[in-house]
Tab-separated table of C-alpha atoms in Angstrom:
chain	number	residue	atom	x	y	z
L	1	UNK	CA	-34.777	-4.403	-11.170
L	2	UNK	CA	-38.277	-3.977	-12.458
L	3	UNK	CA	-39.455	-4.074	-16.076
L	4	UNK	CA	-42.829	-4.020	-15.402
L	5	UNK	CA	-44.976	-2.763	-18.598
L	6	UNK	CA	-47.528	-0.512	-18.224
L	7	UNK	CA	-49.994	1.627	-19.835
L	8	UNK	CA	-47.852	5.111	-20.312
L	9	UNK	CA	-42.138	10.644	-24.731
L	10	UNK	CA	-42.799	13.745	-22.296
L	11	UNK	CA	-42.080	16.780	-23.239
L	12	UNK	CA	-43.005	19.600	-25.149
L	13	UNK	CA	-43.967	18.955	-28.528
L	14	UNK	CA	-46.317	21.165	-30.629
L	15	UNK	CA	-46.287	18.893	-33.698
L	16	UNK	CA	-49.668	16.475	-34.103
L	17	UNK	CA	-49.214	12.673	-33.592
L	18	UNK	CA	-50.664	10.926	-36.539
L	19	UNK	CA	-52.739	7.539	-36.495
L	20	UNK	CA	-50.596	6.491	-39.846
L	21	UNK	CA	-53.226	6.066	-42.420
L	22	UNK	CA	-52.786	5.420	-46.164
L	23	UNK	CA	-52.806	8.042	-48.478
L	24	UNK	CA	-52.976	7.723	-52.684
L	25	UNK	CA	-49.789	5.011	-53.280
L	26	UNK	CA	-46.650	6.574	-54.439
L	27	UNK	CA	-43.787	4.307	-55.765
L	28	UNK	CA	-41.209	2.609	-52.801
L	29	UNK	CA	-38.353	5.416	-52.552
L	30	UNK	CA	-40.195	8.486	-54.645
L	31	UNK	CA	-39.359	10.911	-52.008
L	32	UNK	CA	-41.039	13.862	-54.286
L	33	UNK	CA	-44.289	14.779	-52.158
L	34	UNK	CA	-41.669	14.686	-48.892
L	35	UNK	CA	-39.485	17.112	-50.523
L	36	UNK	CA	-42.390	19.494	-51.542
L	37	UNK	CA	-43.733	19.427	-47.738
L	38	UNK	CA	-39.815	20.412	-46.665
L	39	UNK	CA	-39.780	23.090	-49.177
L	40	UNK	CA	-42.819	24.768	-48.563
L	41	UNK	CA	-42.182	25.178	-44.921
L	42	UNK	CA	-38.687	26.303	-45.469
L	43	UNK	CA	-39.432	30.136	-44.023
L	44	UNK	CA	-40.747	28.243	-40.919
L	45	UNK	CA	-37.290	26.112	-39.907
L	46	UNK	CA	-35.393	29.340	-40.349
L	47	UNK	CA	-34.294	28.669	-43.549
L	48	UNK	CA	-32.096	25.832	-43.014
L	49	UNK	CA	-33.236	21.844	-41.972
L	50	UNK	CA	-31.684	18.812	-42.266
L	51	UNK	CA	-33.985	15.821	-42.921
L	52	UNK	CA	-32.549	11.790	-42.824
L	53	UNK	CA	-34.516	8.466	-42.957
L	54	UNK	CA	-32.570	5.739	-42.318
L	55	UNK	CA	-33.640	1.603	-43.583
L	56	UNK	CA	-32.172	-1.771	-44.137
L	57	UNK	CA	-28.853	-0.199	-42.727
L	58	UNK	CA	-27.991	2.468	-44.600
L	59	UNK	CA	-29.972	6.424	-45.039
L	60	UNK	CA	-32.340	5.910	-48.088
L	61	UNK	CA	-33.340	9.565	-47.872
L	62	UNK	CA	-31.337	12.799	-47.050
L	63	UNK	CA	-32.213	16.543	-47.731
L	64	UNK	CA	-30.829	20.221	-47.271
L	65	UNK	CA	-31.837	23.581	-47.060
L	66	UNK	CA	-28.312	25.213	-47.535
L	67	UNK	CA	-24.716	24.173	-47.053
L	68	UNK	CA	-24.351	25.994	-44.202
L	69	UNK	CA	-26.609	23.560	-41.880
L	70	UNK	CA	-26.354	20.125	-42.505
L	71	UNK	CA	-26.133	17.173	-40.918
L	72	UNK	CA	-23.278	17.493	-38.712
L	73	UNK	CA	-24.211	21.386	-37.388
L	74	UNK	CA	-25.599	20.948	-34.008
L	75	UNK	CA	-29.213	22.621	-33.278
L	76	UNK	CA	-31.482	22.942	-30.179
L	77	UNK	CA	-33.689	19.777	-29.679
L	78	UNK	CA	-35.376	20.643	-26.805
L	79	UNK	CA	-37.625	18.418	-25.690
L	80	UNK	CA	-36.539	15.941	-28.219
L	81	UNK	CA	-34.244	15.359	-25.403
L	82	UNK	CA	-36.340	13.564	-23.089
L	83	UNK	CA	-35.766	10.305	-25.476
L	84	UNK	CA	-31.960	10.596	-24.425
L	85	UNK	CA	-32.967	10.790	-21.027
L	86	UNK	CA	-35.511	8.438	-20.693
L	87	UNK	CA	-32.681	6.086	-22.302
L	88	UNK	CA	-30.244	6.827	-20.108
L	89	UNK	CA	-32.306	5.807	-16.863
L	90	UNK	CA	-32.859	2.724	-18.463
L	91	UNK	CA	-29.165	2.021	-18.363
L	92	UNK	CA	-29.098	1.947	-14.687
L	93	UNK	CA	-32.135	0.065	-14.730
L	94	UNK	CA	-30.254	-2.934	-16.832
L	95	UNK	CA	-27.560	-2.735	-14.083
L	96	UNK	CA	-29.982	-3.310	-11.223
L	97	UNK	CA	-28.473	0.051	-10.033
L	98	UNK	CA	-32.030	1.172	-9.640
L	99	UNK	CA	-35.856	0.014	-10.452
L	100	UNK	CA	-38.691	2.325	-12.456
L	101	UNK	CA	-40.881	1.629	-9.464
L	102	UNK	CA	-38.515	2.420	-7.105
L	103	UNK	CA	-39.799	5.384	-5.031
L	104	UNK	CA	-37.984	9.131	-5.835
L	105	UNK	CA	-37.860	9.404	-1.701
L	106	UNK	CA	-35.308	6.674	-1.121
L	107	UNK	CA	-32.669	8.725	-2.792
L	108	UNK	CA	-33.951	12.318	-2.820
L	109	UNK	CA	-35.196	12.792	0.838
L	110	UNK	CA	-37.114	16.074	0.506
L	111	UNK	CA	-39.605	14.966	-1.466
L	112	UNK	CA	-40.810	12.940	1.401
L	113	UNK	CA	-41.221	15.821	3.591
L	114	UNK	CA	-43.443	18.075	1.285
L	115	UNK	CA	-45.649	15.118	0.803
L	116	UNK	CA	-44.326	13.595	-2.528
L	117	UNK	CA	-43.037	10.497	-0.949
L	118	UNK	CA	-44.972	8.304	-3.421
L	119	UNK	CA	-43.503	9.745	-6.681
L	120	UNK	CA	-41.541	6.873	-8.275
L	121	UNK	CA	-39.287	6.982	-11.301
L	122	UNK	CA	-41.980	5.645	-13.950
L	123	UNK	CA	-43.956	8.653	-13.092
L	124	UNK	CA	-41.034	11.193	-13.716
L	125	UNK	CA	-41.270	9.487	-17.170
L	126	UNK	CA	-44.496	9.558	-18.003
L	127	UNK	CA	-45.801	12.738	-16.805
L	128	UNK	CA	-47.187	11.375	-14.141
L	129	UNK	CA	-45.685	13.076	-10.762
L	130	UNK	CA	-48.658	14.365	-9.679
L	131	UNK	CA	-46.899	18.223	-8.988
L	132	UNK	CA	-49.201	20.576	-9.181
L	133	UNK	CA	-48.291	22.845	-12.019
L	134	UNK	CA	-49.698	24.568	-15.038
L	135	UNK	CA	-49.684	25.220	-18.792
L	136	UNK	CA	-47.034	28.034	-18.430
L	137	UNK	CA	-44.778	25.541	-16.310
L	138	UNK	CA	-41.958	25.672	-19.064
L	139	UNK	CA	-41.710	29.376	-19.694
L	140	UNK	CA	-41.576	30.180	-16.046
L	141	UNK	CA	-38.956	27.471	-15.636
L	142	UNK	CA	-36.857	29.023	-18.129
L	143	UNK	CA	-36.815	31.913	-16.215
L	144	UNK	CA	-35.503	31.014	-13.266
L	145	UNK	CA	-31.892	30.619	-11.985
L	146	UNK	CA	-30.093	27.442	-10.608
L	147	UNK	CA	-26.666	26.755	-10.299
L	148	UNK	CA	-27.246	22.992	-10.180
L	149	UNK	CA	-29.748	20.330	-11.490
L	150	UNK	CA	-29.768	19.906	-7.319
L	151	UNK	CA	-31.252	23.229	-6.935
L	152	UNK	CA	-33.607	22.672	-9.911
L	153	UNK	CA	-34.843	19.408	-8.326
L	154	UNK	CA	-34.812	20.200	-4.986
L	155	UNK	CA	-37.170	23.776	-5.994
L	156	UNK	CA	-39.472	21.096	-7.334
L	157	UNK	CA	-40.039	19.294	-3.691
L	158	UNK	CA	-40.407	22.205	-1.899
L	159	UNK	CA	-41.909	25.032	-3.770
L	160	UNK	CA	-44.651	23.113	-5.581
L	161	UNK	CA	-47.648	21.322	-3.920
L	162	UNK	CA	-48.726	18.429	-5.181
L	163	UNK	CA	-52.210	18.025	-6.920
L	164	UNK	CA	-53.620	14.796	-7.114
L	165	UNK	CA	-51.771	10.780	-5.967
L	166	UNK	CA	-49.151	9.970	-8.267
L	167	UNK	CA	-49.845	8.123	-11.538
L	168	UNK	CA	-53.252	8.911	-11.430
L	169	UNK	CA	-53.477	11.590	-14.441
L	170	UNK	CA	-51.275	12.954	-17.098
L	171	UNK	CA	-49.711	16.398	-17.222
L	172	UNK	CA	-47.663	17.374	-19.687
L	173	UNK	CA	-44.406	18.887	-17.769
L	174	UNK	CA	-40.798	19.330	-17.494
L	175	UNK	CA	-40.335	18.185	-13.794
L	176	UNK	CA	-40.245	14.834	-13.883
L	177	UNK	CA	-37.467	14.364	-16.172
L	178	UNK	CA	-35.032	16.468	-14.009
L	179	UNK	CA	-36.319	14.961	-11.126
L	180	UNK	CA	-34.643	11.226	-12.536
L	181	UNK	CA	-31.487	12.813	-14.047
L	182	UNK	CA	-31.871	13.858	-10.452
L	183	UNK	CA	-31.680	10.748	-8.830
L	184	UNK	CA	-28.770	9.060	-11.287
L	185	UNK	CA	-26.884	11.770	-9.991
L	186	UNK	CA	-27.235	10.730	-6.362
L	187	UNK	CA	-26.962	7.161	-7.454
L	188	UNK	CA	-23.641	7.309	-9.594
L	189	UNK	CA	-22.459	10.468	-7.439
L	190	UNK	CA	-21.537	11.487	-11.216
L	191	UNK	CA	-22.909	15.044	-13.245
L	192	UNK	CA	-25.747	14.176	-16.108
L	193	UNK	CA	-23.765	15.613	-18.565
L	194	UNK	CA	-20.971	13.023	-17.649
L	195	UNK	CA	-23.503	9.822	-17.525
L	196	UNK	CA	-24.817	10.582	-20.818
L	197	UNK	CA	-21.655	10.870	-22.404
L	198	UNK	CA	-20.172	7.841	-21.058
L	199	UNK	CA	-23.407	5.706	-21.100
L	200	UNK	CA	-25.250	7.126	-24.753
L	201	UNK	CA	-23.550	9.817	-26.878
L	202	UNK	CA	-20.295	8.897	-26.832
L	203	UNK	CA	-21.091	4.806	-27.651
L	204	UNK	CA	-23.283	6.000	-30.107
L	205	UNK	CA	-20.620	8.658	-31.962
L	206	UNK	CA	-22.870	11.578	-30.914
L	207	UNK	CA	-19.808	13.695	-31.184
L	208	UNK	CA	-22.226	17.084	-31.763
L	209	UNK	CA	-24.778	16.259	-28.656
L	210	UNK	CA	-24.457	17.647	-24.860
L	211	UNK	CA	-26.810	19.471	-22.176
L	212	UNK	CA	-24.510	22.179	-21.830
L	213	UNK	CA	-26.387	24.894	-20.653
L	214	UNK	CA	-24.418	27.826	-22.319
L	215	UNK	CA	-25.286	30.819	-19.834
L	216	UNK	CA	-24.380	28.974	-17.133
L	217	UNK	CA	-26.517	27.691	-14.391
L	218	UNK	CA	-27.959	24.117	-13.843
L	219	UNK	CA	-28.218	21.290	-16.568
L	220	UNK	CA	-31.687	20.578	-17.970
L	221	UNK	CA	-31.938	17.513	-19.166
L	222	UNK	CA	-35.829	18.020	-20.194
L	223	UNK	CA	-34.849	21.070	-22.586
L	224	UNK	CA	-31.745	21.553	-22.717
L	225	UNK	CA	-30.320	19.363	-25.497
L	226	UNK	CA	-28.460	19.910	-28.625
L	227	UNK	CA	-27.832	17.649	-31.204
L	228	UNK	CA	-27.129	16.792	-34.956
L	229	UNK	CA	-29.290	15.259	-37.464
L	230	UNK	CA	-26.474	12.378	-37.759
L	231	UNK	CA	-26.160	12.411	-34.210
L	232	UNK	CA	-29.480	11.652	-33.491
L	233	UNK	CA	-30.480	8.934	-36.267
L	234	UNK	CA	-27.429	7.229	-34.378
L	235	UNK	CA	-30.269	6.765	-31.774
L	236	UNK	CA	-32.993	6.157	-33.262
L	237	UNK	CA	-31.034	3.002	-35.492
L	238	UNK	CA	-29.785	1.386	-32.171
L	239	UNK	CA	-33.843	1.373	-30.435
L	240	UNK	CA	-34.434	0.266	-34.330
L	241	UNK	CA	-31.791	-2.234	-33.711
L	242	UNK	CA	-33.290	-3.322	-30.156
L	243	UNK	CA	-30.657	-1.496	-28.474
L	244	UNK	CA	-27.809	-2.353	-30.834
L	245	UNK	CA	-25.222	0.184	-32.283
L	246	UNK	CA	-22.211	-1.043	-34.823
L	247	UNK	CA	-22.445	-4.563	-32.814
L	248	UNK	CA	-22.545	-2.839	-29.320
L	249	UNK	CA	-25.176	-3.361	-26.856
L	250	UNK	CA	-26.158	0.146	-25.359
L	251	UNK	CA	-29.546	-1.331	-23.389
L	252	UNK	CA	-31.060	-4.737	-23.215
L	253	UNK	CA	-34.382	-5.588	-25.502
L	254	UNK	CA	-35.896	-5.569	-22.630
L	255	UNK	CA	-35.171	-1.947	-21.940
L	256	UNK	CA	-35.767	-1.187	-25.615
L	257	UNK	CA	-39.215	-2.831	-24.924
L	258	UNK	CA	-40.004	-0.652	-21.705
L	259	UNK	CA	-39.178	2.565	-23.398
L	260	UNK	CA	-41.741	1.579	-26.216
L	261	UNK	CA	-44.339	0.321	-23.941
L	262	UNK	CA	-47.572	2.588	-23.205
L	263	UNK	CA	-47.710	3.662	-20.195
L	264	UNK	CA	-50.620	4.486	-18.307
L	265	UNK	CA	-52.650	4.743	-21.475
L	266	UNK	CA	-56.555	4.944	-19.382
L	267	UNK	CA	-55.652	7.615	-17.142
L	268	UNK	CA	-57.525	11.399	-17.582
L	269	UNK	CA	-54.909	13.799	-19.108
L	270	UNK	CA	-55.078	16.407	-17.039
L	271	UNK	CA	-53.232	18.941	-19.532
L	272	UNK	CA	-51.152	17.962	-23.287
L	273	UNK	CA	-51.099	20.282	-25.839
L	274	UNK	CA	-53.982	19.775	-28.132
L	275	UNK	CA	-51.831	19.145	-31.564
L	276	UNK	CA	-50.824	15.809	-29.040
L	277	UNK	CA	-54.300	14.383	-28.828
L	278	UNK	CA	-54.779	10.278	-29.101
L	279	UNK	CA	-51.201	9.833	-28.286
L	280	UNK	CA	-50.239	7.227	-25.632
L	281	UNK	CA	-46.787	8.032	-23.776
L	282	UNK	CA	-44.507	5.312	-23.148
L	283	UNK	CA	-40.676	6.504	-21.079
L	284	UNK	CA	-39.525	9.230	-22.578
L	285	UNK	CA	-41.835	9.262	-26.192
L	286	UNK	CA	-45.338	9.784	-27.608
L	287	UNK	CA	-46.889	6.747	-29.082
L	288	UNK	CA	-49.220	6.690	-31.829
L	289	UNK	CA	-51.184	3.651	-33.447
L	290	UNK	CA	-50.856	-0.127	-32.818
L	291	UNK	CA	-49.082	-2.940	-35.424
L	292	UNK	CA	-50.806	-6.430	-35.651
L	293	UNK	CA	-49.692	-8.278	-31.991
L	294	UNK	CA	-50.638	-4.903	-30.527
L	295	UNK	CA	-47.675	-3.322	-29.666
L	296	UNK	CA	-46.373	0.155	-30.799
L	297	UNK	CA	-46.505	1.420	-34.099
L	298	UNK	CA	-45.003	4.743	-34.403
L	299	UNK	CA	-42.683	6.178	-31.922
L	300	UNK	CA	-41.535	10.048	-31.814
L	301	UNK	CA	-40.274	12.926	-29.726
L	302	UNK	CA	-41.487	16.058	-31.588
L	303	UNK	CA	-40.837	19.599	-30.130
L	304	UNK	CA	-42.135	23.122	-30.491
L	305	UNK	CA	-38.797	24.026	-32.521
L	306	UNK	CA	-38.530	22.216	-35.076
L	307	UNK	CA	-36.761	19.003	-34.303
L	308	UNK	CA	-39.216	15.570	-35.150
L	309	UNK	CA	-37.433	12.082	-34.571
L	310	UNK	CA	-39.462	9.375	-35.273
L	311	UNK	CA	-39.637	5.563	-35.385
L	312	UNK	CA	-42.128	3.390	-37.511
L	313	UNK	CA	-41.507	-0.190	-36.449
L	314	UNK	CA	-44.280	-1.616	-38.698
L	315	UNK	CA	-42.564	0.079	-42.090
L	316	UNK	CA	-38.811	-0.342	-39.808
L	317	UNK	CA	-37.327	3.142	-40.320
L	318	UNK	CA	-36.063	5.772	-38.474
L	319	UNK	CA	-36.337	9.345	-39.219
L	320	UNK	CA	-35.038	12.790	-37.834
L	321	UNK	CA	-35.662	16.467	-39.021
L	322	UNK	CA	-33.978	19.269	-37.451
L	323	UNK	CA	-34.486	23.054	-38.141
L	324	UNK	CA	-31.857	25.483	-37.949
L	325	UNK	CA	-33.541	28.190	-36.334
L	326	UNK	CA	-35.696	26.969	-33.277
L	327	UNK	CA	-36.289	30.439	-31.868
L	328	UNK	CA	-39.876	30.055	-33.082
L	329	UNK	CA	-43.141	27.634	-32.458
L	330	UNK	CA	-42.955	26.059	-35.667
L	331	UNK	CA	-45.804	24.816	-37.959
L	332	UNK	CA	-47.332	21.155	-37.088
L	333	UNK	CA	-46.478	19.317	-39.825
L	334	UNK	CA	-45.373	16.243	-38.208
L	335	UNK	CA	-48.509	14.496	-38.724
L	336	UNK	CA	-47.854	14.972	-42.955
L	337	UNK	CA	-44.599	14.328	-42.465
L	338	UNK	CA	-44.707	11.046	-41.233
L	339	UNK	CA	-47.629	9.988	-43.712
L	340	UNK	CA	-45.835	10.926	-46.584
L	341	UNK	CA	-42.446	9.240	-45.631
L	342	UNK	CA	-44.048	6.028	-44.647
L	343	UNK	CA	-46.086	6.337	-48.005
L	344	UNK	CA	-42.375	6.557	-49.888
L	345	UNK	CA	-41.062	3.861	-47.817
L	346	UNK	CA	-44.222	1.894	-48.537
L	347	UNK	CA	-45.713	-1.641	-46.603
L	348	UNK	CA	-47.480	-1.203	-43.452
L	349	UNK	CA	-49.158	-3.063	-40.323
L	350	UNK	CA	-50.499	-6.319	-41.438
């Protein structure tokens, strides 16, 4: 069982990571200048979002487009997703069922034989693998046809060449996610969909959250998440809580530590979308900024569609927004958003 930290949220996020500086001091709880940002953006979520900041054990901020979405109405999350994921290997890695360094060819075979054999689980997590690939990765992925998250992976070993040594520069992709939902498969000879309910959504009363994949066809557990606003602040609260939900452990601090870590902060990024520059990526987030012993400041999972959980451990809150209609890039306004919620919560780093 390794919990090695390293210098390291994948996935697809178009929203801009902020460095969390101060803007003109607004009064602890005056929520106004958030609520102006939500409703001038309104057109861009669809019409409908659902916006919660949770503090000090209870939600100190809540808002609504309509009645029809709220908090309870599941929404795609895309790769807001990855978090889930990322949190779910990490299970199995508090078991000693399996190690972060432990190498993807010990339990998928194939990669091995099209020259991948030194691919190990931290890399699937940090966008690290190595695959050769490009920008239009996702789309074409979407594209394509598998009956099984087997199929999906096993397309990866064998139909892809590999571009440069593992963990030796970042690109921004949706392989390496499936690749470890992958290998939990093999390792629990159980579906995802079945790990992460027994392991995260169903000890955390995620009642509205699943990878179904609707059309049928193979899981995709770097996409293909839904999810509630209330759902997913049940998340965010237990890493607030350092892995803690309602007085049940769901992963060790020292899990809760890993997935917060930076990982492989010094290497060349290879390809992230630009709206992502300056972040760090620790297991299955983006990290942004640095509190006083050094350690992470803001974590978050933004995606192209809307959805933007994030953490602020120096201010300790949680916050999720979700947009009804995620058919659309939205507008990056993550960066604001977090500024102006932190400003309302008020504090900071010291």
């Amino acid at each position: 069982m390794s919990y090695q930290i390293r210098f390291n949220c994948r996935r697809f996020s178009l929203f801009v990571l902020p460095l969390l500086f101060c803007l003109h001091s607004l009064a602890q709880g005056n929520f106004d200048a958030v609520d102006q940002l939500l409703k001038q953006n309104q057109k861009a979520f669809g019409g409908g979002y659902v916006m919660l900041v949770w503090k000090d054990g209870k939600i100190v901020y809540q808002k609504q487009a309509n009645q029809d979405f709220t908090g309870k109405t599941p929404a795609p999350i895309a790769g807001a997703g990855n978090w889930l994921t990322a949190a779910l290997v990490m299970t199995f890695v508090d078991e000693g069922k399996l190690s972060l360094d432990d190498k993807v060819t010990q339990y998928i075979p194939l990669f091995g034989k099209y020259m991948k054999g030194y691919i190990t689980i931290r890399n699937c997590l940090t966008n690290t693998t190595g695959i050769k690939t490009d920008q239009s990765v996702t789309s074409v992925l979407a594209k394509q046809k598998f009956e099984t998250l087997e199929d999906m992976v096993n397309s990866y070993a064998s139909k892809h060449d590999i571009g440069t040594n593992p963990g030796t520069e970042f690109f921004y992709s949706n392989f390496g996610p499936n690749i470890a939902a992958r290998v939990l498969e093999i390792v629990s000879k159980k579906s995802f969909e079945r790990l992460m309910r027994e392991r995260i959504t169903n000890p955390l009363k995620m009642r509205g959250t699943n990878f179904a994949n609707e059309e049928g066809g193979a899981t995709n557990p770097s996409g293909g998440a839904k999810s509630t606003a209330n759902d997913y602040l049940n998340f965010l609260t237990m890493l607030l809580n350092k892995g803690t939900f309602e007085g049940k452990r769901i992963l060790s601090e020292k899990a809760v530590e890993e997935l917060e870590a930076s990982q492989f902060a010094d290497l060349p990024i290879k390809y992230l979308p630009k709206e992502l520059t300056g972040a760090h990526f620790g297991l299955g987030e983006f990290i942004t900024g640095t509190n006083a012993s050094g350690g992470s400041a803001i974590l978050a999972c933004p995606n192209l569609l809307g959805t933007a959980p994030f953490i602020d451990k120096c201010r300790n809150y949680a916050a999720i927004l979700i947009a009804e209609k995620p058919e659309e890039e939205k507008k990056p306004l993550y960066q604001n958003l977090v500024n102006l919620v932190g400003e309302a919560i008020g504090g900071g780093c010291q």
